[in-house]
mmCIF file of C-alpha atoms in Angstrom:
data_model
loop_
_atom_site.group_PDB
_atom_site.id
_atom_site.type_symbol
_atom_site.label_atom_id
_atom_site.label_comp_id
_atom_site.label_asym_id
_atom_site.label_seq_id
_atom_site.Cartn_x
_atom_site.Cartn_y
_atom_site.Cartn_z
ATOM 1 C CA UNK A 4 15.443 0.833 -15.465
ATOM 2 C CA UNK A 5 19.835 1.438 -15.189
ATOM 3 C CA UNK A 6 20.668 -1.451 -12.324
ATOM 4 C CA UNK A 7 22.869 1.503 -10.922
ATOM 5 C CA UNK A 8 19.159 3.051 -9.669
ATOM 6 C CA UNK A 9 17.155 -0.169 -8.397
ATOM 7 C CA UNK A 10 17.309 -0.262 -4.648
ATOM 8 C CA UNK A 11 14.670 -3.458 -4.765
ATOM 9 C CA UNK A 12 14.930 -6.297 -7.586
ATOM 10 C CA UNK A 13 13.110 -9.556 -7.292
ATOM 11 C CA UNK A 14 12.931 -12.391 -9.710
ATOM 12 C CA UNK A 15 10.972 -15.647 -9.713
ATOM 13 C CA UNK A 16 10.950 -15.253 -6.073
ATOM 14 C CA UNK A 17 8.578 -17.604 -4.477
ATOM 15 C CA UNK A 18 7.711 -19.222 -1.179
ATOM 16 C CA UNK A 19 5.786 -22.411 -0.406
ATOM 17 C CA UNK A 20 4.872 -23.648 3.211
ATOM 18 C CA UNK A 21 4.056 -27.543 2.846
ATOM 19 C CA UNK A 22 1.498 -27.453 -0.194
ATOM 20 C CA UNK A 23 0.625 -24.309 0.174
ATOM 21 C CA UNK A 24 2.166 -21.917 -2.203
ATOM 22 C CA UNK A 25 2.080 -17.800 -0.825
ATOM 23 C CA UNK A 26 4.064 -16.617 -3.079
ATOM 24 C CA UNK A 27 4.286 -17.308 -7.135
ATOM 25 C CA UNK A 28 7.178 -16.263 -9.063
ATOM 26 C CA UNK A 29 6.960 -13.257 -8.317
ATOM 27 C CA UNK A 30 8.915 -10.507 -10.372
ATOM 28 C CA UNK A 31 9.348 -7.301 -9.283
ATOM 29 C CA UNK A 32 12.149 -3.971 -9.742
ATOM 30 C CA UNK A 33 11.700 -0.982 -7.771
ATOM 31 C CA UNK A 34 13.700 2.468 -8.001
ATOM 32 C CA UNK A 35 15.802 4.698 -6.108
ATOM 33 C CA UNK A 36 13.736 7.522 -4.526
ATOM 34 C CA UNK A 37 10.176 5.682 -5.657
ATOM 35 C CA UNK A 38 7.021 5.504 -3.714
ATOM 36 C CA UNK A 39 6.183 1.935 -4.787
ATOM 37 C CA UNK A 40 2.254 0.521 -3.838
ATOM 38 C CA UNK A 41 1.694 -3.328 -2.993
ATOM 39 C CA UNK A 42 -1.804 -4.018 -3.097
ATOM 40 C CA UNK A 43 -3.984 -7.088 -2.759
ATOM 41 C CA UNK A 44 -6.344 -8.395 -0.777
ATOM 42 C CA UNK A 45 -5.332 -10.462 2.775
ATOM 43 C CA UNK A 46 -3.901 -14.009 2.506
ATOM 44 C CA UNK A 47 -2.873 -12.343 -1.022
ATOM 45 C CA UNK A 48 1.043 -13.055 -0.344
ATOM 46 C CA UNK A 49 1.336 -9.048 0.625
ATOM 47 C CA UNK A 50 3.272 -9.839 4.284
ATOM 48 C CA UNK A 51 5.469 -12.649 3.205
ATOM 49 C CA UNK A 52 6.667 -11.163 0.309
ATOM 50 C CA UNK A 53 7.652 -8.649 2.787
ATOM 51 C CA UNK A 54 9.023 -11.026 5.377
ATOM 52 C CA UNK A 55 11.533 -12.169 2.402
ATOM 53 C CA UNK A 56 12.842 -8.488 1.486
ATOM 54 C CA UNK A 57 12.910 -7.570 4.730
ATOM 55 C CA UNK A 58 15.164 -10.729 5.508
ATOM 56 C CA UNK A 59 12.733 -12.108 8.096
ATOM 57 C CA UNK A 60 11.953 -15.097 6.204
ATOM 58 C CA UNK A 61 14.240 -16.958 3.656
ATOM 59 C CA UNK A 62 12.550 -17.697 -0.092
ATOM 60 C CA UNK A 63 11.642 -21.289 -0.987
ATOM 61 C CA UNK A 64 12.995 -20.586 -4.652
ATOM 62 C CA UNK A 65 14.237 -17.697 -7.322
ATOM 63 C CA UNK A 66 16.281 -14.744 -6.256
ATOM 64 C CA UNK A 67 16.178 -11.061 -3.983
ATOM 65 C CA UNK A 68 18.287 -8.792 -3.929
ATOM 66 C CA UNK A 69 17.777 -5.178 -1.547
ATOM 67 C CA UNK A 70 19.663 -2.237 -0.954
ATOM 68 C CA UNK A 71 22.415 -4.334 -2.584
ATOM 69 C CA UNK A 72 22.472 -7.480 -0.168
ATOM 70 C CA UNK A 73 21.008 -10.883 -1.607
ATOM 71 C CA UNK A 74 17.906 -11.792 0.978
ATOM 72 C CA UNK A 75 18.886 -15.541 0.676
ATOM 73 C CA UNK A 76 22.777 -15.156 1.983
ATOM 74 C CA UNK A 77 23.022 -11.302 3.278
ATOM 75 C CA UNK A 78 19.643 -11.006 5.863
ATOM 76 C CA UNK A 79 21.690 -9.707 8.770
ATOM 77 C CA UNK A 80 22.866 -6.608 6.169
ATOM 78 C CA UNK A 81 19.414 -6.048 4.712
ATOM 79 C CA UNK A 82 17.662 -5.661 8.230
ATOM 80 C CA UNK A 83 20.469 -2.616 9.028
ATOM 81 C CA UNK A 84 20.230 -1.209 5.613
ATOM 82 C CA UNK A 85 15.934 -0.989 6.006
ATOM 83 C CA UNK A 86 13.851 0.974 8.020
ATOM 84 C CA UNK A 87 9.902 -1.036 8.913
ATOM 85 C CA UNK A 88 7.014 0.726 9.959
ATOM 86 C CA UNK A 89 3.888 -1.889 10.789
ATOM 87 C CA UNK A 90 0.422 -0.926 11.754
ATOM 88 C CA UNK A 91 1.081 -1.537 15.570
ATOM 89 C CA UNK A 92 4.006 1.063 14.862
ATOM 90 C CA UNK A 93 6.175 -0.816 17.874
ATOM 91 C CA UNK A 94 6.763 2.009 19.753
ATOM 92 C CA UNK A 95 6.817 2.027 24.132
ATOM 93 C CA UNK A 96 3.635 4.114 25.566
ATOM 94 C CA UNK A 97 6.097 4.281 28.693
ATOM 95 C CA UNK A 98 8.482 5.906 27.169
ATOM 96 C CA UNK A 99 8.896 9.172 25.816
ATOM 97 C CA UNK A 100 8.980 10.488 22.499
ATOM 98 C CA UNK A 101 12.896 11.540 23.018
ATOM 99 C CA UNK A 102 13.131 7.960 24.825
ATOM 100 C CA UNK A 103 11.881 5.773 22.088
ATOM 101 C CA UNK A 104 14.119 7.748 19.322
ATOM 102 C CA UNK A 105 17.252 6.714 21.839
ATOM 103 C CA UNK A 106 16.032 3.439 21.708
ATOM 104 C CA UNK A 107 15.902 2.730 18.289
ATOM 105 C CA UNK A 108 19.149 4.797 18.204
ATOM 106 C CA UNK A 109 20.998 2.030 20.118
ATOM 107 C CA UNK A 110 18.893 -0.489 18.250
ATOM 108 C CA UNK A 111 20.885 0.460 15.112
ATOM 109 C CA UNK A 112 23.839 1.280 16.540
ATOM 110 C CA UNK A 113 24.206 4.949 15.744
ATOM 111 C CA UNK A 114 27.105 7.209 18.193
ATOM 112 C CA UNK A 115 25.540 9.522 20.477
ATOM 113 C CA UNK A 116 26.717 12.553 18.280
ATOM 114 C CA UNK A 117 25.200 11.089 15.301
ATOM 115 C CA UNK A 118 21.787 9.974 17.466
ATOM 116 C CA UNK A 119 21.537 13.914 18.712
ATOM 117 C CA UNK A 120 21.870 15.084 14.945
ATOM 118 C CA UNK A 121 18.978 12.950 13.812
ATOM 119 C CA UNK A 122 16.988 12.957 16.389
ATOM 120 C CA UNK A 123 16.949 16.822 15.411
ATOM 121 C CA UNK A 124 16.157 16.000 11.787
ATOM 122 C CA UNK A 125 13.609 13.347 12.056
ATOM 123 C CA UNK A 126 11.721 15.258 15.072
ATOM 124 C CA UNK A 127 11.810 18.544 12.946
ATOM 125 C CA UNK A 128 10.460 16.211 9.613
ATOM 126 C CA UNK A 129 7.656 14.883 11.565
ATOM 127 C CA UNK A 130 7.048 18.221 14.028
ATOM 128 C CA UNK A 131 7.344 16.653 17.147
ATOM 129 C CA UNK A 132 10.191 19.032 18.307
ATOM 130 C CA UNK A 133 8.270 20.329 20.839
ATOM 131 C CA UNK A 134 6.303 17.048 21.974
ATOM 132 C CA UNK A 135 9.547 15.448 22.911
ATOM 133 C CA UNK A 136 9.172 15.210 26.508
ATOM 134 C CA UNK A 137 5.770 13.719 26.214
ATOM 135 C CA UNK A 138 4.725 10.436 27.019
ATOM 136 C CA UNK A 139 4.650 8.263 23.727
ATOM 137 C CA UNK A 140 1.180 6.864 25.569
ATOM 138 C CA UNK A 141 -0.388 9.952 25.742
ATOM 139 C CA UNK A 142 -0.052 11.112 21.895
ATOM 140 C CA UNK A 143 -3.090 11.018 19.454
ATOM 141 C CA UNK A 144 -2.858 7.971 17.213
ATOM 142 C CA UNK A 145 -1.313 10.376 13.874
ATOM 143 C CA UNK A 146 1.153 11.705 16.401
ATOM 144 C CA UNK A 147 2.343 7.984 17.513
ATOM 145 C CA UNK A 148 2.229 7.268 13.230
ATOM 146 C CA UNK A 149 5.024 10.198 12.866
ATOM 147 C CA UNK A 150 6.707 9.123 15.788
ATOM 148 C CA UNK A 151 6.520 5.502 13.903
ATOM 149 C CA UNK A 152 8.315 6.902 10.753
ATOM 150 C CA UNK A 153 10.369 8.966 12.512
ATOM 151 C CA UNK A 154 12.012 5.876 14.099
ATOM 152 C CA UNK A 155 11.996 3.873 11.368
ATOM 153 C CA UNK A 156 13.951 6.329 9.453
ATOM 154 C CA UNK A 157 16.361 7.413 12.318
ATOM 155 C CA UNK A 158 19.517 5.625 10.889
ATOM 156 C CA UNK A 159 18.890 6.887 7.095
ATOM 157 C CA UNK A 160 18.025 3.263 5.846
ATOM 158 C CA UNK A 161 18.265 3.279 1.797
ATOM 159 C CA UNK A 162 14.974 1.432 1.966
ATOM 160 C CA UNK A 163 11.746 1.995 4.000
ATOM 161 C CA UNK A 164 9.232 -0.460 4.456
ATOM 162 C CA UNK A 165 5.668 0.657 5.634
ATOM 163 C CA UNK A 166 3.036 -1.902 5.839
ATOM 164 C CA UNK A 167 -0.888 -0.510 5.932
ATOM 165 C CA UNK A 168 1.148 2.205 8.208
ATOM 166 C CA UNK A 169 -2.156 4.124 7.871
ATOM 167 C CA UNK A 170 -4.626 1.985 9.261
ATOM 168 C CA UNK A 171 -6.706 3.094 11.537
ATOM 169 C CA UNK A 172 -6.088 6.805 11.286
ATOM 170 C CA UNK A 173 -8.291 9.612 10.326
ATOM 171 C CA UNK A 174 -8.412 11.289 6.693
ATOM 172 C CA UNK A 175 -6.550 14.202 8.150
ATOM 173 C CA UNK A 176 -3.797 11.983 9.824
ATOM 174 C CA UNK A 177 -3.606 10.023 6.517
ATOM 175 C CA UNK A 178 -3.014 13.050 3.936
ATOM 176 C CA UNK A 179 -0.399 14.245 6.794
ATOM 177 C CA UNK A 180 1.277 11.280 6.383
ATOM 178 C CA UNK A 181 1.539 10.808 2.863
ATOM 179 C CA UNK A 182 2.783 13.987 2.546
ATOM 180 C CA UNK A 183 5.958 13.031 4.908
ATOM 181 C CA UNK A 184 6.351 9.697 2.727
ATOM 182 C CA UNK A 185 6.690 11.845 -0.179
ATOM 183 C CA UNK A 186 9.220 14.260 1.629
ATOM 184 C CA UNK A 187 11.029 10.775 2.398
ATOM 185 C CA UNK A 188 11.157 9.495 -1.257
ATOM 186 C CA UNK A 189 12.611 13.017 -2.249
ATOM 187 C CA UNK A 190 15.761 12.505 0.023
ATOM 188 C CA UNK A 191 15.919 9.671 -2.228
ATOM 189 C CA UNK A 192 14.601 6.567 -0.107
ATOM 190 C CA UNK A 193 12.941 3.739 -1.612
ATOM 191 C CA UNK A 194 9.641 3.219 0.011
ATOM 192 C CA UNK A 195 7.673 0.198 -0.388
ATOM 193 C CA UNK A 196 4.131 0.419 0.861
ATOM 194 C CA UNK A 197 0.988 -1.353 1.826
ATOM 195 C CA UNK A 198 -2.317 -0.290 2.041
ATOM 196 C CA UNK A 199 -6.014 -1.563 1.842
ATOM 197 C CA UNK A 200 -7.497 2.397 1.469
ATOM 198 C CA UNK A 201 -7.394 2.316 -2.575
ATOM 199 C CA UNK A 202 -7.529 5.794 -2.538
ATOM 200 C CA UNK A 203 -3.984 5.890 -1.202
ATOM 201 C CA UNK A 204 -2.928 3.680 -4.390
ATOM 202 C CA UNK A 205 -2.982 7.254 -6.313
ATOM 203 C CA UNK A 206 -0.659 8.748 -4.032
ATOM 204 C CA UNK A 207 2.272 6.111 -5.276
ATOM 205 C CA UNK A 208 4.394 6.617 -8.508
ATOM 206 C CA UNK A 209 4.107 2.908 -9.488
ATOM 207 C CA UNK A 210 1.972 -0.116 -8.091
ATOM 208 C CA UNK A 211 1.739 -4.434 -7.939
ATOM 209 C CA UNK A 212 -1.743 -5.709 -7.612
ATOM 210 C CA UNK A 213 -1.315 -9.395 -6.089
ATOM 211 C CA UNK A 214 -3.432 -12.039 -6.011
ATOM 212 C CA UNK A 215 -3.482 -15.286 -4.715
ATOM 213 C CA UNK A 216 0.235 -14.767 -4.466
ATOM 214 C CA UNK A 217 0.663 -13.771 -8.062
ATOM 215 C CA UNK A 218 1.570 -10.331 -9.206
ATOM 216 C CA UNK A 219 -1.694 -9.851 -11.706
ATOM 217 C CA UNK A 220 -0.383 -6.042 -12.988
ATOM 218 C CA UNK A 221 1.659 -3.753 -12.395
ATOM 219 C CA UNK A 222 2.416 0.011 -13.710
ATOM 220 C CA UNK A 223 1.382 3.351 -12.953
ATOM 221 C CA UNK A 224 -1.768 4.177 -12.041
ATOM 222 C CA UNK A 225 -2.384 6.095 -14.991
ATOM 223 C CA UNK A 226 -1.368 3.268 -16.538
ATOM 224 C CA UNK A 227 -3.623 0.547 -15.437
ATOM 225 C CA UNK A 228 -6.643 3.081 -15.754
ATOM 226 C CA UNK A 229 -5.617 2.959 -19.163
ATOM 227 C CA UNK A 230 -4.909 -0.620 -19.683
ATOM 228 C CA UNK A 231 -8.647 -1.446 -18.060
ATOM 229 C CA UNK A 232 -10.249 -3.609 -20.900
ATOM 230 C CA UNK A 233 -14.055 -2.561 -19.026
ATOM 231 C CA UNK A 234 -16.063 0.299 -18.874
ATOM 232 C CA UNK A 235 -17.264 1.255 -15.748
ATOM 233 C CA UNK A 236 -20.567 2.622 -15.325
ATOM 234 C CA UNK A 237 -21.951 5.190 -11.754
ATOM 235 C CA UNK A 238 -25.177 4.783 -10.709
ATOM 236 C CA UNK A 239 -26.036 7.290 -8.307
ATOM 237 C CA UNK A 240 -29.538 6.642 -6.004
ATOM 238 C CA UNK A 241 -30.908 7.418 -3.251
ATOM 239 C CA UNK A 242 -31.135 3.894 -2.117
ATOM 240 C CA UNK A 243 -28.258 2.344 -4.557
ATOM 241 C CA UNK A 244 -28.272 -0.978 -2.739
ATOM 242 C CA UNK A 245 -32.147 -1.697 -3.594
ATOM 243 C CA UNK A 246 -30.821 -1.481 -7.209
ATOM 244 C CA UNK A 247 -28.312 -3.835 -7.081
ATOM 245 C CA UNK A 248 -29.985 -6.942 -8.034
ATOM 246 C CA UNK A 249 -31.400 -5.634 -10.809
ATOM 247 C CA UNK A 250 -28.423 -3.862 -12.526
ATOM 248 C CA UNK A 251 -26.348 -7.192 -11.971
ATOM 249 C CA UNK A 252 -28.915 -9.190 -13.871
ATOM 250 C CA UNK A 253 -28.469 -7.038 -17.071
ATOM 251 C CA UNK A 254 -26.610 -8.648 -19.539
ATOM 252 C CA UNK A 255 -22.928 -7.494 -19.795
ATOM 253 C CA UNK A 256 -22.587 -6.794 -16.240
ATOM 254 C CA UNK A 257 -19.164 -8.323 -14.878
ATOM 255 C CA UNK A 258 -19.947 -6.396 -11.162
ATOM 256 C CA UNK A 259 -21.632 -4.212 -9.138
ATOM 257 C CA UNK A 260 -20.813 -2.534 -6.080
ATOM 258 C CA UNK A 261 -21.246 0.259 -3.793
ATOM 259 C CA UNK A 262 -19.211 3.097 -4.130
ATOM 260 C CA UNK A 263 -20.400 6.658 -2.011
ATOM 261 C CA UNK A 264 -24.089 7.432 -3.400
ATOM 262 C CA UNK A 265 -24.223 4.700 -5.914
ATOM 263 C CA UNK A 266 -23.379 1.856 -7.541
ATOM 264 C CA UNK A 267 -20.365 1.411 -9.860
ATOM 265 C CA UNK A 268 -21.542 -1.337 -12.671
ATOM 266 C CA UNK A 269 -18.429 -2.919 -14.615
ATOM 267 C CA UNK A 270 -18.547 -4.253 -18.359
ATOM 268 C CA UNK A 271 -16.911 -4.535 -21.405
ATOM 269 C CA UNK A 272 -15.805 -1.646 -23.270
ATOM 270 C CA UNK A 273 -18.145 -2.790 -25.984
ATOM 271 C CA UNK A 274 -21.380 -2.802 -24.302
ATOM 272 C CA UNK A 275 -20.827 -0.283 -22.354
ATOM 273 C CA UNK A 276 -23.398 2.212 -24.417
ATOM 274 C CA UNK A 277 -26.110 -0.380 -24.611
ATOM 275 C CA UNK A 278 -25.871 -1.178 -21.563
ATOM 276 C CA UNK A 279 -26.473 1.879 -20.467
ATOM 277 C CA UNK A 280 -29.329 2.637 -22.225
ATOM 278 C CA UNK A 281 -30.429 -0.843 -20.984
ATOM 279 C CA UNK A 282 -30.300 0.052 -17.428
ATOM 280 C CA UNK A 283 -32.184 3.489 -18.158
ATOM 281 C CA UNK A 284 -35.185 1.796 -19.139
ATOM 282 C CA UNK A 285 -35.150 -0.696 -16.194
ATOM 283 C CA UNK A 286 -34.368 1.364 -13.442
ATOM 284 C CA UNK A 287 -37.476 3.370 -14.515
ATOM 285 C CA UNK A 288 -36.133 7.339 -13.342
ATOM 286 C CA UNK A 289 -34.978 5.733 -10.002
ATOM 287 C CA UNK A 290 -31.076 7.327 -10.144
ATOM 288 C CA UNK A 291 -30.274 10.425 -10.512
ATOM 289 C CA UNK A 292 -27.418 9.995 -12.977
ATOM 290 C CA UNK A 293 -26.746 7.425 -14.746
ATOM 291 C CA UNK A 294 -23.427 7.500 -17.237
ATOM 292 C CA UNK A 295 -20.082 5.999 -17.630
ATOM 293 C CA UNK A 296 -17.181 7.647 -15.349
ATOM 294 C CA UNK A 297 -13.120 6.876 -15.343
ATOM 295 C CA UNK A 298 -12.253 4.195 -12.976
ATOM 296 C CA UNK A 299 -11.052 4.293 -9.880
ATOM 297 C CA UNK A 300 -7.983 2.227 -8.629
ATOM 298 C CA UNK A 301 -10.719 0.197 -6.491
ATOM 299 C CA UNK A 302 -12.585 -0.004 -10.469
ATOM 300 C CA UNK A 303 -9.301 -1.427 -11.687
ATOM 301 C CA UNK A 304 -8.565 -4.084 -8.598
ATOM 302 C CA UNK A 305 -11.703 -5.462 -9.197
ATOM 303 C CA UNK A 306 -11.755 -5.743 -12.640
ATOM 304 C CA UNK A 307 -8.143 -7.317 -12.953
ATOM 305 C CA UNK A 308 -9.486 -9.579 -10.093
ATOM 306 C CA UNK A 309 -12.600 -10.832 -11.160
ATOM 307 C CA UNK A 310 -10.721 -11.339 -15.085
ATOM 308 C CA UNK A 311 -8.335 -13.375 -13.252
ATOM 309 C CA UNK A 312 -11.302 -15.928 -11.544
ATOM 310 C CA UNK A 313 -12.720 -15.775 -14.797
ATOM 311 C CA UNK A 314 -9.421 -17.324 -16.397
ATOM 312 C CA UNK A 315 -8.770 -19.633 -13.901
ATOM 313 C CA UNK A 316 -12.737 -20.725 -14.013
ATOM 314 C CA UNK A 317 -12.532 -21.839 -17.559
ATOM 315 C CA UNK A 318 -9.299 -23.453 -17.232
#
């Protein structure tokens, strides 16, 4: 992508504590305006890698650069130039709504002139206009997540940081909130996500699966559906998890797992037919479909996962 448009560039970045290496090498670009998902599983490298764009924590080796400012020389600039929204959203239950906003307002150091105007914008963005007088302790959990955002994008940071800023919340909440990052990355903000729900991984314009603090793929979602090298076969039973020992001793099968009403069975492209005519005849009519289906991000994690302990098993 033109440098002029990359609000987030990484390369070789890495960070070791003792022995212990979190994070590998790690290569990365993300754009102006783009809703960019990190995913991987915990004690996958997701947080520091975070810490060390955020300027919280300085890299052990290779290079950072965000919203302009170097992470390794420039922290102080990158932390005003950001906006960070964590699961515990950091807001003050004994405070108001209006009353956080003015705190974070100082926090950044806006005027009181510019601190009215946004407090207008970012209330209005996340409809809280008229909950402003309310204590911040008494609002239902989505309300405190738009509150959250609404703080953490109160001085018009270039960059926005959410990490699993979901968790927790209802299915109605979620969507809600999804929608406002979108509204956010068409003002043009960067926003670089976590989450564990896969689901939400189809809701971002590009992603990085990492693992064991490598990045393992990266791309569209589209993209790594696309790029899968299994199959992925849907099982749906009454009682799926009776089944499960016997689909994952059929030859072929790389993994099974529950998913809804069924199972989802991964393997090769390649044997994907006969193995589902294999699993026909041993399940006996005890499914009521039984047929290959397009993956699901959750499909694609685990396959790129799994490939990877395979690799690293015969190594």
């Amino acid at each position: 992508m033109p440098a002029e448009s990359v609000t987030v560039a990484v390369h070789a970045l890495a960070r070791r504590f003792g022995d212990f290496v979190a994070v590998k090498g790690l290569d990365l670009t993300v754009a102006r305006g783009e809703i960019f998902g990190f995913l991987g599983p915990n004690g996958a490298g997701k947080s520091t890698t975070i810490r060390m764009l955020c300027g919280l924590l300085a890299p052990s080796s290779g290079e950072g650069n965000v919203a302009g400012y170097d992470v390794r020389r420039e922290a102080p600039a990158i932390k005003a130039h950001i906006g960070y929204m964590s699961q515990r959203f950091s807001l003050y239950d004994d405070l108001t709504v209006d009353e956080n906003l003015d705190f974070f307002g100082r926090v950044y150091g806006l005027s009181r002139a510019r601190l009215d105007t946004r407090k207008r914008a970012v209330l209005a963005m996340v409809d809280l206009s008229e909950r402003r007088r309310d204590l911040t302790g008494t609002l239902p959990g989505g309300l405190k997540q738009r509150l959250a955002l609404a703080s953490a994008v109160l001085h018009e940071p270039p960059v926005l940081f959410l990490d699993e800023p979901t968790s927790g919340a209802d299915p109605i909440a979620r969507r809600r909130f999804w929608d406002l990052i979108h509204d956010t990355a068409d003002r043009g903000v960067t926003v670089f996500v976590t989450t564990h729900y896969m689901e939400e991984a189809e809701y971002c314009d590009r992603l990085g699966l990492i693992y064991r603090g490598e990045l393992i793929a990266e791309g569209t979602p589209a993209a790594l559906k696309a790029a899968l090298n299994d199959a992925v076969i849907e099982v749906v039973s009454d009682r799926p998890q009776e089944l499960i020992a016997q689909v994952a001793s059929q030859p072929g099968v790389h993994e099974v797992a529950l998913f809804g009403r069924g199972l989802h069975v991964v393997t090769p492209r390649a044997e994907a037919e006969a193995l589902v005519a294999r699993l026909k005849t041993a399940l006996a009519g005890r499914f009521a479909r039984l047929e290959p289906v397009a993956p699901s991000m959750e499909d694609v994690f685990v396959s790129l996962v799994e490939a990877r302990d395979r690799a690293e098993d015969a190594s």
